[in-house]
Structures are given as C-alpha cells and as structure tokens.
GROMACS .gro file of C-alpha atoms in nm:
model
  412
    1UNK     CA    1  -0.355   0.830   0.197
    2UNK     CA    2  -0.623   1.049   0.140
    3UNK     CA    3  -0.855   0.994  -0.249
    4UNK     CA    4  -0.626   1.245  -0.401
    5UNK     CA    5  -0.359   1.005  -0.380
    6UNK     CA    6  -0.475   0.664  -0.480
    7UNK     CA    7  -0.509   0.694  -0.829
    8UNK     CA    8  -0.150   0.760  -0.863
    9UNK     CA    9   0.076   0.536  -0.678
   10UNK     CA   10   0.381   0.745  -0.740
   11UNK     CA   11   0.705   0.617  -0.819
   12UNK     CA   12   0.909   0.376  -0.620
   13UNK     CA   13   1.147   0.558  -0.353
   14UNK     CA   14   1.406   0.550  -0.270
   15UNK     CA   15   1.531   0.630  -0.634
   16UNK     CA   16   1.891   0.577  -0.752
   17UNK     CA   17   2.108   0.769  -0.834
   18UNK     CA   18   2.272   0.782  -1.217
   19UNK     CA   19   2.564   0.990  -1.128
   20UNK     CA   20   2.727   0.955  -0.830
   21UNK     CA   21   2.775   1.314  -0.694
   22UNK     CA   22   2.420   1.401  -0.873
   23UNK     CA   23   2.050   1.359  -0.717
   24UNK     CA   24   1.849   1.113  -0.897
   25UNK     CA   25   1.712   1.290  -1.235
   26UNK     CA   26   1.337   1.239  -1.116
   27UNK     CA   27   1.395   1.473  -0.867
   28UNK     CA   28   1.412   1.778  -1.110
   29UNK     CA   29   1.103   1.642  -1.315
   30UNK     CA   30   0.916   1.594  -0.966
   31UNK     CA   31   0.997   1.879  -0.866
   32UNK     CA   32   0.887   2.076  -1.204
   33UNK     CA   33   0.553   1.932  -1.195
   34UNK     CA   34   0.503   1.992  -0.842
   35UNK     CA   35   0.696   2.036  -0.498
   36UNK     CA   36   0.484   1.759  -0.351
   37UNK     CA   37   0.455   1.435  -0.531
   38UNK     CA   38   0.297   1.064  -0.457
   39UNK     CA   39   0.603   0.779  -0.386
   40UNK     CA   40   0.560   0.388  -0.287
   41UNK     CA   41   0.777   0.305  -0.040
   42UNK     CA   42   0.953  -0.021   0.015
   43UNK     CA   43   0.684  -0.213   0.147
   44UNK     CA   44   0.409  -0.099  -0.062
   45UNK     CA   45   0.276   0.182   0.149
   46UNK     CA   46   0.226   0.526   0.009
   47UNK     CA   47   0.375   0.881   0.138
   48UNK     CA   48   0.441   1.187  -0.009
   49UNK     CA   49   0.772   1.342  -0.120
   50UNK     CA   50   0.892   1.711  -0.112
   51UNK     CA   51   1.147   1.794  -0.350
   52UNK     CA   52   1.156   2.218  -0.313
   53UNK     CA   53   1.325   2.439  -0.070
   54UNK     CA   54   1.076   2.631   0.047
   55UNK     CA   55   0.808   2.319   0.144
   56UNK     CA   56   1.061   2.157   0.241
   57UNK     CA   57   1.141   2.444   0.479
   58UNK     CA   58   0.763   2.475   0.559
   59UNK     CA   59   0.704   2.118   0.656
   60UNK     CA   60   1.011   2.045   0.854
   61UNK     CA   61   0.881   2.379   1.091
   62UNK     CA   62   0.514   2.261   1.086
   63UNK     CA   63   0.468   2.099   1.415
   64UNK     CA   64   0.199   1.909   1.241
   65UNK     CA   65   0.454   1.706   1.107
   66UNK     CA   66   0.540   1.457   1.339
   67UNK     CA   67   0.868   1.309   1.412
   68UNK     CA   68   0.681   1.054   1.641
   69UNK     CA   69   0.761   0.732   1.518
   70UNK     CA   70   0.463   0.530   1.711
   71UNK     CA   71   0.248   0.736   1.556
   72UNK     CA   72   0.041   0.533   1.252
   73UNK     CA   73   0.158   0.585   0.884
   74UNK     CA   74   0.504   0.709   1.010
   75UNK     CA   75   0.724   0.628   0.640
   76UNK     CA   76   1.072   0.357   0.665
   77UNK     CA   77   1.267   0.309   0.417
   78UNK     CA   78   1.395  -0.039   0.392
   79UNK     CA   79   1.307  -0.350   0.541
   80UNK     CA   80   1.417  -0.386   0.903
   81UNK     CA   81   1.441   0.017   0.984
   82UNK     CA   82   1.162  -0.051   1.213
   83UNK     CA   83   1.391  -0.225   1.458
   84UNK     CA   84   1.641   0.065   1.437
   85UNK     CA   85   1.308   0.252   1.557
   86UNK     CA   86   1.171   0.002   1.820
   87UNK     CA   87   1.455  -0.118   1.991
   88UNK     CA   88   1.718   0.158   1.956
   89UNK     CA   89   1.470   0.455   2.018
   90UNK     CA   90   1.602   0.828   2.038
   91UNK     CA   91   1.477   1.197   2.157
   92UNK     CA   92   1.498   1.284   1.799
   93UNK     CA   93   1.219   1.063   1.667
   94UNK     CA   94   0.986   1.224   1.907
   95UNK     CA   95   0.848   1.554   1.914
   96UNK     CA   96   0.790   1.847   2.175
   97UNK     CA   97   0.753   1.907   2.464
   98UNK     CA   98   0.952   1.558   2.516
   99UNK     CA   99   1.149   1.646   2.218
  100UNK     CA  100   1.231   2.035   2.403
  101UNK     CA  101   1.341   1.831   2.725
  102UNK     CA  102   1.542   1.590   2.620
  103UNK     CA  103   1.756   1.775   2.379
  104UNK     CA  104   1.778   2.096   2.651
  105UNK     CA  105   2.002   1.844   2.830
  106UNK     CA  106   2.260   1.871   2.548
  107UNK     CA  107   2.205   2.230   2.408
  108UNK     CA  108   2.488   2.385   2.630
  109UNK     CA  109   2.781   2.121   2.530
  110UNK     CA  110   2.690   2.180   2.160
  111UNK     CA  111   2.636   2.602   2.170
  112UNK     CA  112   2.898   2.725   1.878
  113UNK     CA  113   3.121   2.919   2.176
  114UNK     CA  114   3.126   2.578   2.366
  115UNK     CA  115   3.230   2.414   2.071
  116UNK     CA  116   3.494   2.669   1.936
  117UNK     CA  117   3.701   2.563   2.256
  118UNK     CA  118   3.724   2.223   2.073
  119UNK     CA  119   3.834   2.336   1.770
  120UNK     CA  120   4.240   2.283   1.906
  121UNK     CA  121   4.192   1.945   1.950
  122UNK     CA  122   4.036   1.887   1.601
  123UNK     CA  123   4.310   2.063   1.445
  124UNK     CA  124   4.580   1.890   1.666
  125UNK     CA  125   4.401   1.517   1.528
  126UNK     CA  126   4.409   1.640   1.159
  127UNK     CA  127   4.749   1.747   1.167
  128UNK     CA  128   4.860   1.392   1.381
  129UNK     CA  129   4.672   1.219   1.069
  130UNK     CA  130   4.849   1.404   0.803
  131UNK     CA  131   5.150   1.355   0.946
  132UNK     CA  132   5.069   0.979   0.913
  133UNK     CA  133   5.022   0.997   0.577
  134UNK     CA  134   5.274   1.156   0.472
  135UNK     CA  135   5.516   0.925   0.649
  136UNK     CA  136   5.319   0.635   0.569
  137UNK     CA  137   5.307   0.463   0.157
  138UNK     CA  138   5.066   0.571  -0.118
  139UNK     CA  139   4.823   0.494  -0.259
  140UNK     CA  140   4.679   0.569   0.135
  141UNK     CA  141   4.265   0.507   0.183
  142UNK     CA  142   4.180   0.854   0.312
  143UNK     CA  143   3.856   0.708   0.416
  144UNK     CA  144   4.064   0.492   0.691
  145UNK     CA  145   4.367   0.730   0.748
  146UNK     CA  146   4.173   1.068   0.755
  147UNK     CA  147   3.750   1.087   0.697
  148UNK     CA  148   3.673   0.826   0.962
  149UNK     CA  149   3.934   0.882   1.250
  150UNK     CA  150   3.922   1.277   1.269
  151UNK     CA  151   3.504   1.257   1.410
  152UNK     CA  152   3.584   0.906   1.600
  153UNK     CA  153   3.867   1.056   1.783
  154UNK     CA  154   3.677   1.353   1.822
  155UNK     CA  155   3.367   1.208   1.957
  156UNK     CA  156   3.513   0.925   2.201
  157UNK     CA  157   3.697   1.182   2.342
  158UNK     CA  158   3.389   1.425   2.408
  159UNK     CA  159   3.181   1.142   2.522
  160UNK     CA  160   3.454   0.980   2.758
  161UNK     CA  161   3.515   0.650   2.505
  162UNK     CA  162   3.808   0.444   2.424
  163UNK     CA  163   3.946   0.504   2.096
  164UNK     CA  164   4.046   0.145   2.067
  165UNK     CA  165   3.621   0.061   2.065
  166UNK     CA  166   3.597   0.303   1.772
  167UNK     CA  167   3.564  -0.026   1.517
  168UNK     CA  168   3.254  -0.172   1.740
  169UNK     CA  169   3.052   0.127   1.655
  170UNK     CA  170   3.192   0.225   1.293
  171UNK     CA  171   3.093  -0.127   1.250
  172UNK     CA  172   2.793  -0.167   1.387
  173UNK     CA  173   2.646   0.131   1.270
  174UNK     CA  174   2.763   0.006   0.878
  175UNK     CA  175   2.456  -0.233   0.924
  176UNK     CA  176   2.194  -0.049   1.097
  177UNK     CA  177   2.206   0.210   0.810
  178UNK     CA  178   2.221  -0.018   0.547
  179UNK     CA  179   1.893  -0.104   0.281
  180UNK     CA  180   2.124  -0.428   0.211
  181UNK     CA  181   2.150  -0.532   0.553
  182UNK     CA  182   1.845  -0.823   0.613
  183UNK     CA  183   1.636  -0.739   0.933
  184UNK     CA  184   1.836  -1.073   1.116
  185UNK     CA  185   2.178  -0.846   1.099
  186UNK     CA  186   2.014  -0.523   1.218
  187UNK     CA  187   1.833  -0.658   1.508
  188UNK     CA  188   2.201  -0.859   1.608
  189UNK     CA  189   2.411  -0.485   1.540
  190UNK     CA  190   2.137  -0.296   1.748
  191UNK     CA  191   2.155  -0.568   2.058
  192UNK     CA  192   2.526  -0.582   2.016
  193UNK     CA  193   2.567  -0.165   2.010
  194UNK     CA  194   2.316  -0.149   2.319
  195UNK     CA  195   2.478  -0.370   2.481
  196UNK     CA  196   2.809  -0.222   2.479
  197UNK     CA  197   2.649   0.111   2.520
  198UNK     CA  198   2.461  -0.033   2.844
  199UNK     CA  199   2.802  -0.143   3.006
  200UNK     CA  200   3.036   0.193   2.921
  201UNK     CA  201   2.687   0.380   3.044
  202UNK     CA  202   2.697   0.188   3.380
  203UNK     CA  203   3.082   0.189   3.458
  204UNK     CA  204   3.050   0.548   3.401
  205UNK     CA  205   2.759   0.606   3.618
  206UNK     CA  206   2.983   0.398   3.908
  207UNK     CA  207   3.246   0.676   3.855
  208UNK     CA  208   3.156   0.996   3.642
  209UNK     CA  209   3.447   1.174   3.418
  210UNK     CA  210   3.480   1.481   3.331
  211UNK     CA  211   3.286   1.406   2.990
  212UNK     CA  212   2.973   1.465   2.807
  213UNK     CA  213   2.828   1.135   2.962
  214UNK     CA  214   2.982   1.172   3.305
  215UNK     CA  215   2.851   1.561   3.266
  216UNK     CA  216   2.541   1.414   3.202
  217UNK     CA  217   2.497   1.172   3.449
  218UNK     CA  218   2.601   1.424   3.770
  219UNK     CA  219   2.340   1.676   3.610
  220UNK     CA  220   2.055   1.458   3.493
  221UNK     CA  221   2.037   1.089   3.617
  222UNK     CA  222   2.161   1.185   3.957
  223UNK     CA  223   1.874   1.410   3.989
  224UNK     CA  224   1.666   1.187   3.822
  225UNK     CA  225   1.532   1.386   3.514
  226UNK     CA  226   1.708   1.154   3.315
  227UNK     CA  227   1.688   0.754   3.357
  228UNK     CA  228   1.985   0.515   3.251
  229UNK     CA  229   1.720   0.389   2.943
  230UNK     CA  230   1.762   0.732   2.834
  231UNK     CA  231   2.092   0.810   2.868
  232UNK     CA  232   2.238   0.484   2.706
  233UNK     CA  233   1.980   0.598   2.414
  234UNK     CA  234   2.116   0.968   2.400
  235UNK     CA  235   2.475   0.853   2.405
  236UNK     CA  236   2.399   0.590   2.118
  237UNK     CA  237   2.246   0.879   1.915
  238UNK     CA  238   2.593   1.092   2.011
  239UNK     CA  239   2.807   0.813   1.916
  240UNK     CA  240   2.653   0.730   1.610
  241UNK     CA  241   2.547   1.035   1.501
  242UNK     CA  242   2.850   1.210   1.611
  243UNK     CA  243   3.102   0.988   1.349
  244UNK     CA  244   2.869   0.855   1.066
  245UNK     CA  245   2.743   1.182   0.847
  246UNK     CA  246   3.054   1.379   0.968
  247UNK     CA  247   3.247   1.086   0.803
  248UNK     CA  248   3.128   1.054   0.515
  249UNK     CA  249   3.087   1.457   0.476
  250UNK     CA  250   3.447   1.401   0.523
  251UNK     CA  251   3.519   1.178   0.262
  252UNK     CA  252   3.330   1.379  -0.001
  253UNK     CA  253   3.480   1.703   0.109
  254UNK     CA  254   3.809   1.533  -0.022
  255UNK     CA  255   3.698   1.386  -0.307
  256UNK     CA  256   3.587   1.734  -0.440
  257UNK     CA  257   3.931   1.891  -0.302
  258UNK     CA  258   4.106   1.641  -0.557
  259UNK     CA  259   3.835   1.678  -0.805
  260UNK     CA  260   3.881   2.025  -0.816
  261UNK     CA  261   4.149   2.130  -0.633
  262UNK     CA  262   4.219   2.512  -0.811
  263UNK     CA  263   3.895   2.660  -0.696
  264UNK     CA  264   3.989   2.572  -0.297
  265UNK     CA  265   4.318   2.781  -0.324
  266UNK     CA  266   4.317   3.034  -0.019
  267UNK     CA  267   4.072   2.843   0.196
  268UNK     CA  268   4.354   2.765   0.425
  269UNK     CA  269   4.476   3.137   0.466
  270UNK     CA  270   4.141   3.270   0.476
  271UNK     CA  271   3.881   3.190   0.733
  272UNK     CA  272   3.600   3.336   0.566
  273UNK     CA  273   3.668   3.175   0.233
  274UNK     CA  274   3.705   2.835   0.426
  275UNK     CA  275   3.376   2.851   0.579
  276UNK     CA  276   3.208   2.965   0.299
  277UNK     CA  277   3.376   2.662   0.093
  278UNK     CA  278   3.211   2.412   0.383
  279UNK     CA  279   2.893   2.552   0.355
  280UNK     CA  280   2.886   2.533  -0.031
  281UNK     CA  281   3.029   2.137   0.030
  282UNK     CA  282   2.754   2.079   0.282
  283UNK     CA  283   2.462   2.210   0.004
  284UNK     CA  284   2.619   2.019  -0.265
  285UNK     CA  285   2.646   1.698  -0.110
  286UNK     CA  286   2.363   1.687   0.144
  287UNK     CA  287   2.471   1.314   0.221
  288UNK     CA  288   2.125   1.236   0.418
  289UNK     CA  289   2.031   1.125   0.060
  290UNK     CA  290   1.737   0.984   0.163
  291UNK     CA  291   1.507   1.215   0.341
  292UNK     CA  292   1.336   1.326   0.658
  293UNK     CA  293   1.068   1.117   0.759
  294UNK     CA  294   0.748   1.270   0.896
  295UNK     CA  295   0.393   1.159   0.960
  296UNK     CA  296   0.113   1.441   0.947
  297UNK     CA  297  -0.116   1.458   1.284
  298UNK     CA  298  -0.394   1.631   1.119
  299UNK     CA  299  -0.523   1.721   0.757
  300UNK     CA  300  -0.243   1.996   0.604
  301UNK     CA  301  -0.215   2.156   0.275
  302UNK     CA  302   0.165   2.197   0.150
  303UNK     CA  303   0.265   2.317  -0.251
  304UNK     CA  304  -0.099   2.252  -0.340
  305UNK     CA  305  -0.148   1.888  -0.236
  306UNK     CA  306  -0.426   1.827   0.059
  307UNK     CA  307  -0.258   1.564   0.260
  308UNK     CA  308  -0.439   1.398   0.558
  309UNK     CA  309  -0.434   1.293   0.906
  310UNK     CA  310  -0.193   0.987   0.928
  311UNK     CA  311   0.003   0.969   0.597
  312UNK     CA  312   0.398   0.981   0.581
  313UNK     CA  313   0.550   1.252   0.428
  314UNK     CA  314   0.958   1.251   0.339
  315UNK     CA  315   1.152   1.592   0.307
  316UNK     CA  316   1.448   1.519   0.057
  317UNK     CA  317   1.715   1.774   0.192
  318UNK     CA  318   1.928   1.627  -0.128
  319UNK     CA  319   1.638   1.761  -0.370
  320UNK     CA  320   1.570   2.145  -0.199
  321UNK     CA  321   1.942   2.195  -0.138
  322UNK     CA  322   1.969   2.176  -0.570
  323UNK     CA  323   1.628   2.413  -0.645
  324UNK     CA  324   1.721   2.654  -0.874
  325UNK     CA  325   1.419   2.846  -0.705
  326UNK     CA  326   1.652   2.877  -0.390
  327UNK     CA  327   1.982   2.853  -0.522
  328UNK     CA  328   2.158   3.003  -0.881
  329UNK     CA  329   2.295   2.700  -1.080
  330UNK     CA  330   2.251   2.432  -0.787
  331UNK     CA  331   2.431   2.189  -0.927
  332UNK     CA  332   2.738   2.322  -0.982
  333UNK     CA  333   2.971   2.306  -0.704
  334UNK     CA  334   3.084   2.670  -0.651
  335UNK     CA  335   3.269   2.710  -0.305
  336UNK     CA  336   3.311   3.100  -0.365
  337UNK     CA  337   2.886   3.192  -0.409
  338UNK     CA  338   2.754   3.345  -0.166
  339UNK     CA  339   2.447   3.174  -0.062
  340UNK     CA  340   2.155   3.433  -0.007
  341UNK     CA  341   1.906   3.100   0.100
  342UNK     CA  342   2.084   2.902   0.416
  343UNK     CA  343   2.099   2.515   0.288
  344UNK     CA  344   1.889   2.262   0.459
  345UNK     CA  345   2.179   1.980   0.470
  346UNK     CA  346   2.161   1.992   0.841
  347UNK     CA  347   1.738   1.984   0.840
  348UNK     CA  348   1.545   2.277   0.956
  349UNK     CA  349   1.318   2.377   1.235
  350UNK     CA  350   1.344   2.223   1.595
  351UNK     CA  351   1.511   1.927   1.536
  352UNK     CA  352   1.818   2.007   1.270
  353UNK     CA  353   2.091   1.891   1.403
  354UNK     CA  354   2.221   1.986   1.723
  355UNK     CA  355   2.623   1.888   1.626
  356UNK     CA  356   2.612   2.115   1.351
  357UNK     CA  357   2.875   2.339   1.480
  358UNK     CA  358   3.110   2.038   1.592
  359UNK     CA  359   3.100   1.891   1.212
  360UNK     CA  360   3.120   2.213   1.087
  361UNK     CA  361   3.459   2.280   1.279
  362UNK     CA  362   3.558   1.902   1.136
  363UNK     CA  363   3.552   1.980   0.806
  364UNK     CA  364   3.697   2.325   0.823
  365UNK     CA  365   3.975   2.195   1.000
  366UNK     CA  366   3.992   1.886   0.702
  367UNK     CA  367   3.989   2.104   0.419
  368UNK     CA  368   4.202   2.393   0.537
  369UNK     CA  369   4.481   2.107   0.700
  370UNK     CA  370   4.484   1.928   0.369
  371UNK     CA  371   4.491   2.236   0.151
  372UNK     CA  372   4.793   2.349   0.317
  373UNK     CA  373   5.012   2.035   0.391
  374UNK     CA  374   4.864   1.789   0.069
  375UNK     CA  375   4.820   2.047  -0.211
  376UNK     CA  376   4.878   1.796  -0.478
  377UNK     CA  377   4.620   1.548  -0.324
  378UNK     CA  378   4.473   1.330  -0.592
  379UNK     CA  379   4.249   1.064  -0.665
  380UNK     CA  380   4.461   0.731  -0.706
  381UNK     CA  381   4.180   0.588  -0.941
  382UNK     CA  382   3.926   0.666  -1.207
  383UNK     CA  383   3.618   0.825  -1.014
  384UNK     CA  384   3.410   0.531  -1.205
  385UNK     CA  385   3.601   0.314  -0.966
  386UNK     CA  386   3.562   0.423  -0.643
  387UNK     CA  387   3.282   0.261  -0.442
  388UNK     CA  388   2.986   0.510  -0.355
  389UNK     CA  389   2.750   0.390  -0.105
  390UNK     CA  390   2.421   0.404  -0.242
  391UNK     CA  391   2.267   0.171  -0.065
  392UNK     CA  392   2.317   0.340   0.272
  393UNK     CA  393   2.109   0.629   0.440
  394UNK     CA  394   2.377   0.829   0.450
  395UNK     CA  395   2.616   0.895   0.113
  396UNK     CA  396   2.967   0.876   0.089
  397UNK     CA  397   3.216   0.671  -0.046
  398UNK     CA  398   3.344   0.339   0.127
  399UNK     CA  399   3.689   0.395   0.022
  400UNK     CA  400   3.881   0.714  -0.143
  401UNK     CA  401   4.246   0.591  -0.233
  402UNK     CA  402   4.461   0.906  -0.315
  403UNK     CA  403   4.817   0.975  -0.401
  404UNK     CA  404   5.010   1.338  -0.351
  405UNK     CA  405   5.304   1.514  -0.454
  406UNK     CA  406   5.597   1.628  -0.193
  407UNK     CA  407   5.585   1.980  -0.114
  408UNK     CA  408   5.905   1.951   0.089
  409UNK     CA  409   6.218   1.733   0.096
  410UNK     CA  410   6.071   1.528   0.389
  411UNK     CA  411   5.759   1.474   0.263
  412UNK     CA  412   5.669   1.152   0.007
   0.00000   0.00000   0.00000
C-alpha cells in the first residue's frame, strides 16, 4: 500500500455482523469519517474499503480497477479463496477486452425480453412448490421446499442439467463459499464440481440440446471461439451463480414477507407494486455481504484517499446500498419508496451481473405466489433462532422453518 496507508492498519475485515438483517455498525462510522478507509485482510495484507454509494459507483466503472485476479495485490477473503481463483477460474474475474468477449457469448440468452419468455416456467415451479407445501406437514423448511428448488429447477433446466444432480452442486458450492471451510475441503469441492462439470460438458458436446450449453457449444466451440476449458468454466459460473445468491435472496425475501407481512399486501395484484417491493428487498439485503474485490492498475484518487498501483480495493455493495447520502432512511425496509438512486445489489459497471433479470423474475414470481396462496405465512421460531450464515460470502439463512394458516377448506 502506498505511505498513506501504513500508519494505520485499518480494522480487520471481514467484520461481523451484530444484527442479523443489519450491516456491521463500523460500516456507518467508516463511512462518516470517510468513504474510503484502510482494512487488514485475513492474511495480514492491507486493501482499502469503500463504504458510500457514489465511490462505490465510481470505482466499480473505473476500468482502472481490475477484476484480474493474476494481477499482484488482488484482495481474498479467507484462507483457501485462492484455489476457488486458480483452479476454478471464470470470465468474470478478468477484465476487457477478454472480459467483453467472453460474456458477449451469453448476453443474448440473458436480454430481459429473452428472459420474460421464461417467466411461465418460473411461475409454473413456484406454484408446483406451493402446492407441496400445502399438502405436505408444518413446520415445512422453506429453505428446502421453496428458496433453493425454484433457481435449481430453473437453472438445470436452462442449462440442459438433471434435476436429480441439483444436491452435487448446492453442495459443493456450500464449501467453496465458505470462510469455515479449510483450504483441504475447497480444493476436494472444486476438483469434484469440475469434474462433474467436465463430463455433463463433454456428453453434451457428443450430442448438443436445445439448451444454453448445447446453444453454446453449436455457436462457439464448434467454431472454435470458445474451447471446452472455457465452456466447462462458463457453465460452472452459470450453475453456481445461477442457484446460490438467487437462493438465498430467496430465503430472505420470505423471511421479511413473514416479518412483515401487512406492508406486502397488493404485490400479488399489482405488477408495479411487486417489482418495486423486489427492488426495495434486493437494496435491503444486498446478500454479497462481503464485497467486490478489485486491484488498482495504476495510481487513482477515490473519496480523497491516493491509492496506488497494485493495492486491493473491496466495494461493499452491503454498505452503499444503506447511505443515507443515496437513499432516505436506508435501513428501514420500505417496499413502497420509490428509489430515485438504482441500488448496487447486483454491482455496477461492466461486470454486474448478467442474470439479473432471471433472479429478478425469481423472486417476483416468490413473493407474488406466496402472497397470494400463503397469506398467513409465518416464522415457526423466534428470529434469534434461525441460523444466518455469516460465515459465507453470500448471506442468507441455512434454514427458515415456517408455519401458515388455511385460506381454504383444502388447504392445511
């Protein structure tokens, strides 16, 4: 880090949280003494963390902050998230023109219009899974009967996958993105998740589907802008991308239905009201409760700090989406505002997430399905029960028992 920053080490990151549904306090002191501020990570290095909306906005467009993680200084989080990096690398962690190229290939299948046609489907699976429930006993685990299956089902049938290899990668993935997991059990789950990527990949390149993969392979590998390397890494960022944040958006979409179920009245009679609602969700919660990583390529200044060539830099979406600056009362959950700033839960600049509008149609088609067939939803436990998963990259909640009242003579 540059002189500036080595007479203050910073504070250790990540930071807890206190509250479960809150952002670690520090962020709000951080962030009132300055947007940019010094952190030690894990392993004793030092990096820089943004904590307001609009440099968080500024760095994440700044193409002098890289996503290339072979570049020197580039920031992990936890021990062993350099073999996620190394040996399970994606388009994502690189930047353009490779960056451009790569995620060109995808653009089309993911365009909102393209995706709208889906939107059937996801309504057909949360209706199928409701349906379950309500024939099934309570307490039910809404995590298992309703957050994880609606994006697995979703995404093994865009990409052409079994549903009945939905528990390799839900459980796989569980130990890749977890700060408990020791570096022995990630490098296993990535060789295990490659592996089984490698074989679907192949049997599909033998005989194509009419999938994103198969789409994928007649259009790219065949002409040979794409190698099977790449595509076995693209569909491992599809697979896991595709279920794991959706999920647990999922599961925290429902835990604020039941938390506060009065203020989502209407959202499933009025599309503009339920999208709103989603958007104000996806602020709240901004489950990537960790950060961006980035690693500067030359000497920038950003909120006053003069940061140089080399040093990592980590946008907290979690801490801009709550800035007062950007948003009136940010942390109160108000599904009916109408936000003037667009959140950052998805990231900004070229590479926010290209799925956006698939998870977006997920968890309108959640909330509006369980506002209109489980209107009594409710937690089945005291909120200090319920097991959060802080030491993940991604927050949620492993499991979200609930109970419900009938709403019709066939219903429990």
């Amino acid at each position: 880090m540059t002189q500036e920053t080595t007479t203050a080490r910073g504070c250790p990151y990540p930071i807890a949280r206190v509250h479960p549904l809150d952002p670690p306090p520090q962020f709000s002191h951080l962030r009132a003494e300055g947007p940019v501020a010094p952190i030690e990570l894990w392993d004793g290095s030092q990096a820089w963390l943004v904590t307001r909306y609009e440099e968080a906005c500024a760095a994440l467009a700044d193409s002098r902050f890289s996503s290339d993680v072979t570049l020197d200084g580039f920031p992990t989080y936890y021990d062993g998230q350099h073999l996620v990096i190394e040996q399970a690398p994606s388009f994502i962690r690189t930047d353009p023109p490779e960056h451009s190229r790569l995620r060109r290939m995808l653009t089309r299948e993911f365009m909102l219009r393209q995706v709208e046609l889906l939107r059937p489907r996801v309504s057909g699976i949360v209706d199928a899974l409701i349906d379950d429930i309500l024939r099934g006993p309570a307490p039910v685990d809404l995590i298992q009967a309703l957050a994880l299956p609606v994006p697995s089902l979703t995404v093994c049938w865009l990409l052409g996958i079994p549903y009945e290899d939905h528990g390799i990668f839900q459980r796989l993935t569980n130990v890749t993105l977890s700060r408990s997991s020791s570096p022995v059990q990630i490098e296993a789950a990535i060789q295990e998740l490659l592996a089984w990527l490698d074989k679907l990949v192949s049997d599909k390149e033998r005989e194509p589907g009419d999938d994103l993969i198969g789409r994928l392979i007649v259009d790219q590998v065949r002409p040979g802008n794409l190698s099977h390397d790449d595509l076995v890494a693209m569909a491992r960022l599809l697979v896991v991308a595709g279920h794991e944040t959706t999920a647990n958006m999922l599961g925290l979409t429902l835990l604020s239905f039941m938390r506060q179920s009065a203020v989502f009245v209407g959202v499933d009679s009025d599309p503009v009201r339920l999208k709103a609602a989603v958007e104000e969700l996806l602020r709240y919660h901004s489950i990537i409760q960790i950060g961006l990583a980035r690693v500067t390529t030359g000497e920038v200044e950003l909120g006053g700090r003069r940061i140089g060539p080399g040093e990592g830099v980590i946008v907290s979406l979690l801490a801009a989406n709550r800035d007062g600056a950007a948003f009136a009362r940010p942390d109160e959950l108000d599904v009916g505002r109408a936000i003037e700033h667009k959140h950052v839960a998805f990231g900004f600049g070229v590479h926010q997430c290209i799925g956006q509008a698939l998870a977006r149609i997920e968890l309108q088609e959640v909330l509006a399905g369980v506002a209109r067939r489980l209107p009594g939803l409710r937690l089945a436990v005291p909120l200090e029960q319920l097991p959060f998963r802080g030491e993940m990259t991604v927050h949620g909640v492993h499991e979200l028992p609930a109970i419900w009242e009938a709403t019709d003579a066939g219903d429990r």
